[in-house]
Amino acid sequence: MRIRRKALAGAMLLVISATMLCGCLDDEEYEGSYGEDYADQDYDNDQDYEDFFGDDENSGSYQNDDNQGSSDQKMFAYDAKYGSSGPLEGDIAVVSIFAGDTTTSWNFDNSEDQELMQRAYTNLQIATDYLESNCKSYGKEVNFIYDWNEHPELLYMMDTDLDHNIANSDAYTYWANAREILSQNIPTEEILKSLNTDHIIYLMYFNTPLSTTVSNNAMCFEKIYDYDPPYEGCFFYMQHDNIVASPATFAHEMLHTFGAPDLYQAWEYGLTQEYVSYAESTNLNDIMNIQWDPNTIQPVYDSIVNEITDITAYYTGLTDHSDTVDQWGFEKNMYQQ
């Protein structure tokens, strides 16, 4: 779901923000206690917990509330049409932020928090491999630079005044605060220079309990004014609705930042309720429609079994044509507008 923020000033409706929000309610269709299923499931992760923190010389890459606001970073060079992510091609930096908020925090002396951090790393590894492979099948070379072991400048830890409980109900306030945090705490310009790329997205992970009902979501960008913040990224609530976040969820949210719409709701690009009903009735195995095994209706933690079909490939710019879009008469993607 993408929402343009607007404000009513006098008798005029003025657009006051260019950030578009992609709110994902995907996991609401899950049933049962998936938290327990996840706990018993093995996944490929050769990393020791200590490896995530590197050695002493890398410790300066991690920030907390004691040095929030220490960066003078306010803006950086970015593609004025697509925001910080740019198009889905070439090298793309992925910043990981393990964030505390008003009701949650991380304690990496705790084995459960260590496991969730490793889960995030593994999800990111599987998701980026999946995205790169699918992009290649469409003739696009994409390289996500995400590994904070090799690039410690991509890993941050901080306490924030965000409140994940309003992420869906008051997304505008939530993302305004998030953009300020990114502006003040992440040295984006330096990261882009060190990795020799112009494209970057930001992933924030929250240590939420299984009882959390807030859905994972993505912040997308549409430029209207020169001063509009270009930040694009995803917020992951590592446990919610009695499940643990899966690699497919990571890939789904990341695709939003490159233009992919949710296929389970009639909202943008002229998607109709008729199409949404069609996708649901046929159990369309597109990652923007479902993020679980279409046969078992359960999340998968060691791979991604969902596809990037022609409609998602088109809206992310991987192809300039989609039979589905033509058949249903949907709008052009942002790369052709």
Short mmCIF file of C-alpha atoms in Angstrom, two decimals:
data_model
loop_
_atom_site.label_atom_id
_atom_site.label_comp_id
_atom_site.label_asym_id
_atom_site.label_seq_id
_atom_site.Cartn_x
_atom_site.Cartn_y
_atom_site.Cartn_z
CA MET A 1 0.00 0.00 0.00
CA ARG A 2 1.39 3.39 -1.00
CA ILE A 3 0.02 6.57 0.50
CA ARG A 4 0.83 10.13 -0.47
CA ARG A 5 0.84 12.37 2.57
CA LYS A 6 -1.27 15.51 2.20
CA ALA A 7 -2.36 18.39 4.42
CA LEU A 8 -5.34 20.71 4.22
CA ALA A 9 -4.28 24.37 4.40
CA GLY A 10 -7.22 26.73 4.25
CA ALA A 11 -9.36 25.59 1.32
CA MET A 12 -6.47 24.03 -0.56
CA LEU A 13 -5.21 20.47 -0.37
CA LEU A 14 -1.44 20.72 -0.49
CA VAL A 15 0.96 17.87 -0.94
CA ILE A 16 3.44 18.21 1.90
CA SER A 17 5.43 15.02 1.61
CA ALA A 18 6.82 12.93 -1.22
CA THR A 19 7.45 9.76 0.67
CA MET A 20 5.26 6.87 -0.40
CA LEU A 21 4.57 4.15 2.11
CA CYS A 22 4.20 0.52 1.21
CA GLY A 23 2.36 -1.14 4.10
CA CYS A 24 2.38 -4.91 3.88
CA LEU A 25 -0.27 -6.98 5.59
CA ASP A 26 0.94 -10.24 4.09
CA ASP A 27 1.30 -12.31 7.23
CA GLU A 28 -2.25 -11.75 8.41
CA GLU A 29 -3.31 -14.80 6.41
CA TYR A 30 -1.05 -17.13 8.39
CA GLU A 31 -2.76 -19.44 10.83
CA GLY A 32 -1.39 -21.42 13.72
CA SER A 33 1.66 -21.07 15.92
CA TYR A 34 4.55 -20.53 13.54
CA GLY A 35 6.85 -19.24 16.24
CA GLU A 36 7.22 -22.76 17.59
CA ASP A 37 7.66 -24.21 14.11
CA TYR A 38 10.48 -21.77 13.43
CA ALA A 39 12.24 -22.62 16.67
CA ASP A 40 12.46 -26.27 15.63
CA GLN A 41 13.60 -25.57 12.07
CA ASP A 42 17.24 -25.70 11.06
CA TYR A 43 18.67 -23.17 8.65
CA ASP A 44 22.03 -22.70 7.02
CA ASN A 45 24.06 -20.24 9.04
CA ASP A 46 27.75 -20.84 9.58
CA GLN A 47 28.27 -17.53 11.34
CA ASP A 48 29.20 -17.48 15.00
CA TYR A 49 27.50 -14.74 16.96
CA GLU A 50 30.83 -13.06 17.72
CA ASP A 51 31.53 -12.75 13.98
CA PHE A 52 28.76 -10.18 13.65
CA PHE A 53 30.66 -7.73 15.81
CA GLY A 54 34.08 -7.98 14.24
CA ASP A 55 37.08 -6.75 16.21
CA ASP A 56 37.80 -3.61 18.16
CA GLU A 57 38.84 -1.58 15.12
CA ASN A 58 35.33 -1.93 13.69
CA SER A 59 33.48 -0.95 16.84
CA GLY A 60 33.26 2.65 15.71
CA SER A 61 30.74 1.63 13.07
CA TYR A 62 28.10 0.95 15.68
CA GLN A 63 26.09 3.85 17.02
CA ASN A 64 23.75 4.20 19.96
CA ASP A 65 21.74 6.89 21.65
CA ASP A 66 24.89 8.43 23.12
CA ASN A 67 26.01 9.63 19.72
CA GLN A 68 22.74 10.06 17.88
CA GLY A 69 22.82 13.33 16.02
CA SER A 70 26.61 13.24 15.78
CA SER A 71 26.50 13.21 11.99
CA ASP A 72 26.04 16.39 9.99
CA GLN A 73 24.62 14.28 7.18
CA LYS A 74 21.41 15.94 5.97
CA MET A 75 21.26 15.02 2.29
CA PHE A 76 23.35 13.22 -0.29
CA ALA A 77 23.56 12.85 -4.04
CA TYR A 78 20.79 10.57 -5.29
CA ASP A 79 18.75 9.80 -8.37
CA ALA A 80 16.15 12.56 -8.36
CA LYS A 81 13.60 10.31 -10.06
CA TYR A 82 13.89 7.13 -8.02
CA GLY A 83 15.17 8.11 -4.58
CA SER A 84 18.01 6.48 -2.69
CA SER A 85 17.47 2.97 -4.07
CA GLY A 86 17.75 3.99 -7.69
CA PRO A 87 16.65 1.46 -10.32
CA LEU A 88 17.09 -2.26 -9.67
CA GLU A 89 20.50 -2.65 -11.29
CA GLY A 90 24.20 -2.49 -10.51
CA ASP A 91 25.65 -2.25 -6.99
CA ILE A 92 23.18 -1.44 -4.22
CA ALA A 93 24.31 -0.80 -0.63
CA VAL A 94 22.14 -2.24 2.14
CA VAL A 95 22.45 -0.63 5.57
CA SER A 96 21.32 -2.74 8.55
CA ILE A 97 20.14 -1.02 11.72
CA PHE A 98 19.23 -2.97 14.85
CA ALA A 99 17.04 -0.41 16.53
CA GLY A 100 15.46 -0.11 19.92
CA ASP A 101 12.28 1.91 20.20
CA THR A 102 9.88 3.08 22.90
CA THR A 103 8.79 -0.45 23.83
CA THR A 104 11.47 -2.82 22.50
CA SER A 105 15.23 -3.16 22.70
CA TRP A 106 18.06 -5.48 21.76
CA ASN A 107 20.30 -7.19 24.31
CA PHE A 108 22.97 -9.18 22.54
CA ASP A 109 24.09 -10.80 25.77
CA ASN A 110 20.80 -12.66 25.43
CA SER A 111 20.93 -15.86 23.35
CA GLU A 112 17.45 -15.28 21.92
CA ASP A 113 18.44 -11.85 20.65
CA GLN A 114 21.62 -13.33 19.20
CA GLU A 115 19.51 -15.88 17.33
CA LEU A 116 17.22 -13.19 15.93
CA MET A 117 20.22 -11.20 14.74
CA GLN A 118 21.52 -14.29 13.00
CA ARG A 119 18.06 -14.84 11.55
CA ALA A 120 18.12 -11.33 10.09
CA TYR A 121 21.55 -11.97 8.57
CA THR A 122 20.46 -15.28 7.06
CA ASN A 123 17.22 -13.77 5.75
CA LEU A 124 19.20 -11.01 4.10
CA GLN A 125 21.65 -13.47 2.59
CA ILE A 126 18.88 -15.65 1.14
CA ALA A 127 16.79 -12.67 -0.01
CA THR A 128 19.64 -10.94 -1.84
CA ASP A 129 20.74 -14.19 -3.51
CA TYR A 130 17.15 -14.72 -4.62
CA LEU A 131 16.78 -11.19 -5.96
CA GLU A 132 20.12 -11.24 -7.77
CA SER A 133 19.32 -14.61 -9.38
CA ASN A 134 15.87 -13.50 -10.53
CA CYS A 135 17.21 -10.22 -11.86
CA LYS A 136 19.83 -12.13 -13.84
CA SER A 137 17.11 -14.29 -15.40
CA TYR A 138 15.62 -11.05 -16.73
CA GLY A 139 19.00 -9.90 -18.05
CA LYS A 140 19.83 -7.48 -15.21
CA GLU A 141 23.08 -7.64 -13.24
CA VAL A 142 22.41 -6.68 -9.63
CA ASN A 143 24.76 -6.88 -6.66
CA PHE A 144 23.46 -6.16 -3.17
CA ILE A 145 26.31 -5.13 -0.87
CA TYR A 146 24.91 -6.13 2.52
CA ASP A 147 27.49 -8.24 4.37
CA TRP A 148 28.35 -6.26 7.49
CA ASN A 149 31.21 -8.67 8.25
CA GLU A 150 33.00 -7.55 5.10
CA HIS A 151 31.71 -3.98 5.29
CA PRO A 152 31.24 -2.97 8.95
CA GLU A 153 30.14 0.50 7.88
CA LEU A 154 26.82 -1.15 6.92
CA LEU A 155 25.93 -2.20 10.49
CA TYR A 156 24.44 0.12 13.13
CA MET A 157 22.90 -0.33 16.55
CA MET A 158 20.99 2.45 18.25
CA ASP A 159 18.15 3.33 20.54
CA THR A 160 15.45 5.51 18.99
CA ASP A 161 12.25 7.27 20.00
CA LEU A 162 10.27 5.46 17.30
CA ASP A 163 7.06 3.70 18.31
CA HIS A 164 6.43 0.66 16.12
CA ASN A 165 2.88 0.45 17.44
CA ILE A 166 1.89 3.40 15.22
CA ALA A 167 3.70 2.16 12.11
CA ASN A 168 0.44 1.17 10.43
CA SER A 169 -2.04 3.53 12.10
CA ASP A 170 0.03 6.74 11.87
CA ALA A 171 2.60 5.93 9.23
CA TYR A 172 3.29 9.56 8.34
CA THR A 173 4.52 10.47 11.81
CA TYR A 174 6.41 7.21 12.04
CA TRP A 175 8.29 7.71 8.80
CA ALA A 176 8.96 11.39 9.42
CA ASN A 177 10.74 10.35 12.62
CA ALA A 178 12.53 7.54 10.81
CA ARG A 179 13.82 9.84 8.09
CA GLU A 180 15.21 12.21 10.71
CA ILE A 181 16.98 9.33 12.44
CA LEU A 182 18.55 8.21 9.17
CA SER A 183 19.56 11.76 8.34
CA GLN A 184 21.22 12.37 11.70
CA ASN A 185 22.84 8.99 12.32
CA ILE A 186 23.81 7.28 9.07
CA PRO A 187 26.78 8.75 7.13
CA THR A 188 25.21 7.94 3.78
CA GLU A 189 27.60 9.99 1.66
CA GLU A 190 30.61 8.24 3.17
CA ILE A 191 29.05 4.81 2.71
CA LEU A 192 28.29 5.47 -0.95
CA LYS A 193 31.83 6.67 -1.54
CA SER A 194 33.44 3.73 0.26
CA LEU A 195 31.38 1.22 -1.74
CA ASN A 196 31.59 3.17 -5.00
CA THR A 197 27.86 3.15 -5.65
CA ASP A 198 25.03 5.66 -5.92
CA HIS A 199 22.27 3.34 -4.66
CA ILE A 200 21.39 2.58 -1.05
CA ILE A 201 18.49 1.22 1.02
CA TYR A 202 18.09 1.06 4.78
CA LEU A 203 16.76 -1.91 6.77
CA MET A 204 15.70 -1.45 10.39
CA TYR A 205 15.14 -4.49 12.60
CA PHE A 206 13.05 -4.42 15.78
CA ASN A 207 13.05 -6.99 18.57
CA THR A 208 9.29 -7.27 18.75
CA PRO A 209 7.49 -10.11 20.57
CA LEU A 210 5.49 -12.79 18.79
CA SER A 211 2.30 -11.10 20.00
CA THR A 212 3.02 -7.99 17.90
CA THR A 213 0.31 -7.31 15.32
CA VAL A 214 2.05 -4.54 13.36
CA SER A 215 2.92 -5.57 9.80
CA ASN A 216 6.32 -5.25 8.17
CA ASN A 217 6.39 -2.27 5.83
CA ALA A 218 8.54 -0.39 3.36
CA MET A 219 9.21 3.30 2.78
CA CYS A 220 9.24 4.28 -0.88
CA PHE A 221 9.96 7.60 -2.54
CA GLU A 222 8.39 9.90 -5.09
CA LYS A 223 10.06 13.25 -5.62
CA ILE A 224 7.85 16.34 -5.54
CA TYR A 225 10.01 19.05 -3.93
CA ASP A 226 13.78 19.48 -3.98
CA TYR A 227 13.99 19.13 -0.21
CA ASP A 228 12.05 15.87 0.00
CA PRO A 229 14.05 13.19 1.87
CA PRO A 230 15.10 10.46 -0.58
CA TYR A 231 15.48 7.65 1.96
CA GLU A 232 14.04 4.29 0.96
CA GLY A 233 14.03 1.17 3.08
CA CYS A 234 12.17 -1.39 5.15
CA PHE A 235 11.09 -1.89 8.74
CA PHE A 236 11.16 -5.49 9.93
CA TYR A 237 9.42 -6.55 13.11
CA MET A 238 11.39 -9.73 13.61
CA GLN A 239 8.55 -11.46 15.43
CA HIS A 240 4.89 -10.66 14.87
CA ASP A 241 1.53 -12.38 14.50
CA ASN A 242 3.07 -15.48 16.11
CA ILE A 243 5.67 -15.92 13.36
CA VAL A 244 9.33 -15.07 12.84
CA ALA A 245 10.25 -12.98 9.82
CA SER A 246 11.24 -15.10 6.82
CA PRO A 247 13.58 -14.54 3.84
CA ALA A 248 10.56 -14.12 1.54
CA THR A 249 9.28 -11.29 3.73
CA PHE A 250 12.66 -9.56 3.40
CA ALA A 251 12.69 -9.92 -0.40
CA HIS A 252 9.07 -8.76 -0.66
CA GLU A 253 9.68 -5.56 1.29
CA MET A 254 12.94 -4.82 -0.51
CA LEU A 255 11.17 -5.10 -3.88
CA HIS A 256 8.76 -2.37 -2.77
CA THR A 257 11.63 0.11 -2.73
CA PHE A 258 12.15 -0.55 -6.45
CA GLY A 259 8.53 -0.03 -7.41
CA ALA A 260 6.83 -3.39 -6.87
CA PRO A 261 3.19 -3.10 -5.75
CA ASP A 262 1.36 -5.48 -3.45
CA LEU A 263 -0.74 -7.82 -5.57
CA TYR A 264 -3.18 -8.66 -2.79
CA GLN A 265 -4.85 -5.25 -2.69
CA ALA A 266 -6.32 -2.92 -5.29
CA TRP A 267 -4.39 0.24 -4.61
CA GLU A 268 -1.77 1.46 -7.03
CA TYR A 269 -0.98 1.28 -10.75
CA GLY A 270 -4.68 0.80 -11.37
CA LEU A 271 -4.79 -2.71 -9.94
CA THR A 272 -8.43 -3.73 -9.63
CA GLN A 273 -10.29 -5.76 -7.04
CA GLU A 274 -11.16 -8.17 -9.83
CA TYR A 275 -7.46 -8.86 -10.38
CA VAL A 276 -6.80 -9.14 -6.65
CA SER A 277 -9.58 -11.71 -6.38
CA TYR A 278 -8.13 -13.55 -9.37
CA ALA A 279 -4.66 -13.64 -7.80
CA GLU A 280 -6.13 -14.93 -4.56
CA SER A 281 -8.35 -17.57 -6.15
CA THR A 282 -5.53 -18.92 -8.30
CA ASN A 283 -3.05 -18.78 -5.40
CA LEU A 284 -0.70 -16.77 -7.59
CA ASN A 285 2.79 -17.67 -6.42
CA ASP A 286 4.25 -14.22 -6.96
CA ILE A 287 6.31 -12.94 -4.05
CA MET A 288 4.31 -9.71 -4.06
CA ASN A 289 1.16 -11.78 -3.51
CA ILE A 290 2.26 -14.44 -1.00
CA GLN A 291 5.43 -14.99 1.05
CA TRP A 292 4.91 -18.57 2.15
CA ASP A 293 4.82 -22.03 0.62
CA PRO A 294 1.68 -22.07 -1.55
CA ASN A 295 1.11 -25.74 -0.75
CA THR A 296 1.63 -25.79 3.02
CA ILE A 297 0.63 -22.14 3.64
CA GLN A 298 3.59 -21.87 6.01
CA PRO A 299 6.71 -19.68 5.90
CA VAL A 300 9.97 -21.14 4.62
CA TYR A 301 13.24 -20.26 6.33
CA ASP A 302 15.98 -21.89 4.25
CA SER A 303 14.97 -20.63 0.79
CA ILE A 304 12.37 -18.62 -1.10
CA VAL A 305 9.83 -20.67 -3.06
CA ASN A 306 7.87 -17.74 -4.51
CA GLU A 307 8.37 -16.32 -7.99
CA ILE A 308 8.91 -12.95 -9.60
CA THR A 309 6.30 -13.14 -12.34
CA ASP A 310 5.97 -10.83 -15.31
CA ILE A 311 3.89 -8.21 -13.48
CA THR A 312 6.40 -7.77 -10.65
CA ALA A 313 9.31 -7.87 -13.09
CA TYR A 314 7.64 -5.09 -15.07
CA TYR A 315 6.91 -2.83 -12.11
CA THR A 316 10.49 -3.17 -10.83
CA GLY A 317 11.93 -2.30 -14.24
CA LEU A 318 13.37 -5.74 -14.97
CA THR A 319 11.41 -5.85 -18.22
CA ASP A 320 9.67 -3.23 -20.33
CA HIS A 321 6.63 -5.38 -21.06
CA SER A 322 4.11 -7.47 -19.13
CA ASP A 323 1.36 -9.54 -20.69
CA THR A 324 -0.53 -9.33 -17.40
CA VAL A 325 -0.40 -5.53 -17.35
CA ASP A 326 -1.55 -5.37 -20.96
CA GLN A 327 -4.33 -7.91 -20.41
CA TRP A 328 -5.76 -6.13 -17.38
CA GLY A 329 -5.11 -2.60 -18.59
CA PHE A 330 -2.99 -1.49 -15.63
CA GLU A 331 -0.88 1.67 -15.55
CA LYS A 332 2.71 1.95 -16.75
CA ASN A 333 5.54 1.40 -14.32
CA MET A 334 7.45 4.34 -12.87
CA TYR A 335 10.37 3.69 -15.22
CA GLN A 336 8.20 4.39 -18.28
CA GLN A 337 6.20 7.33 -16.93
#
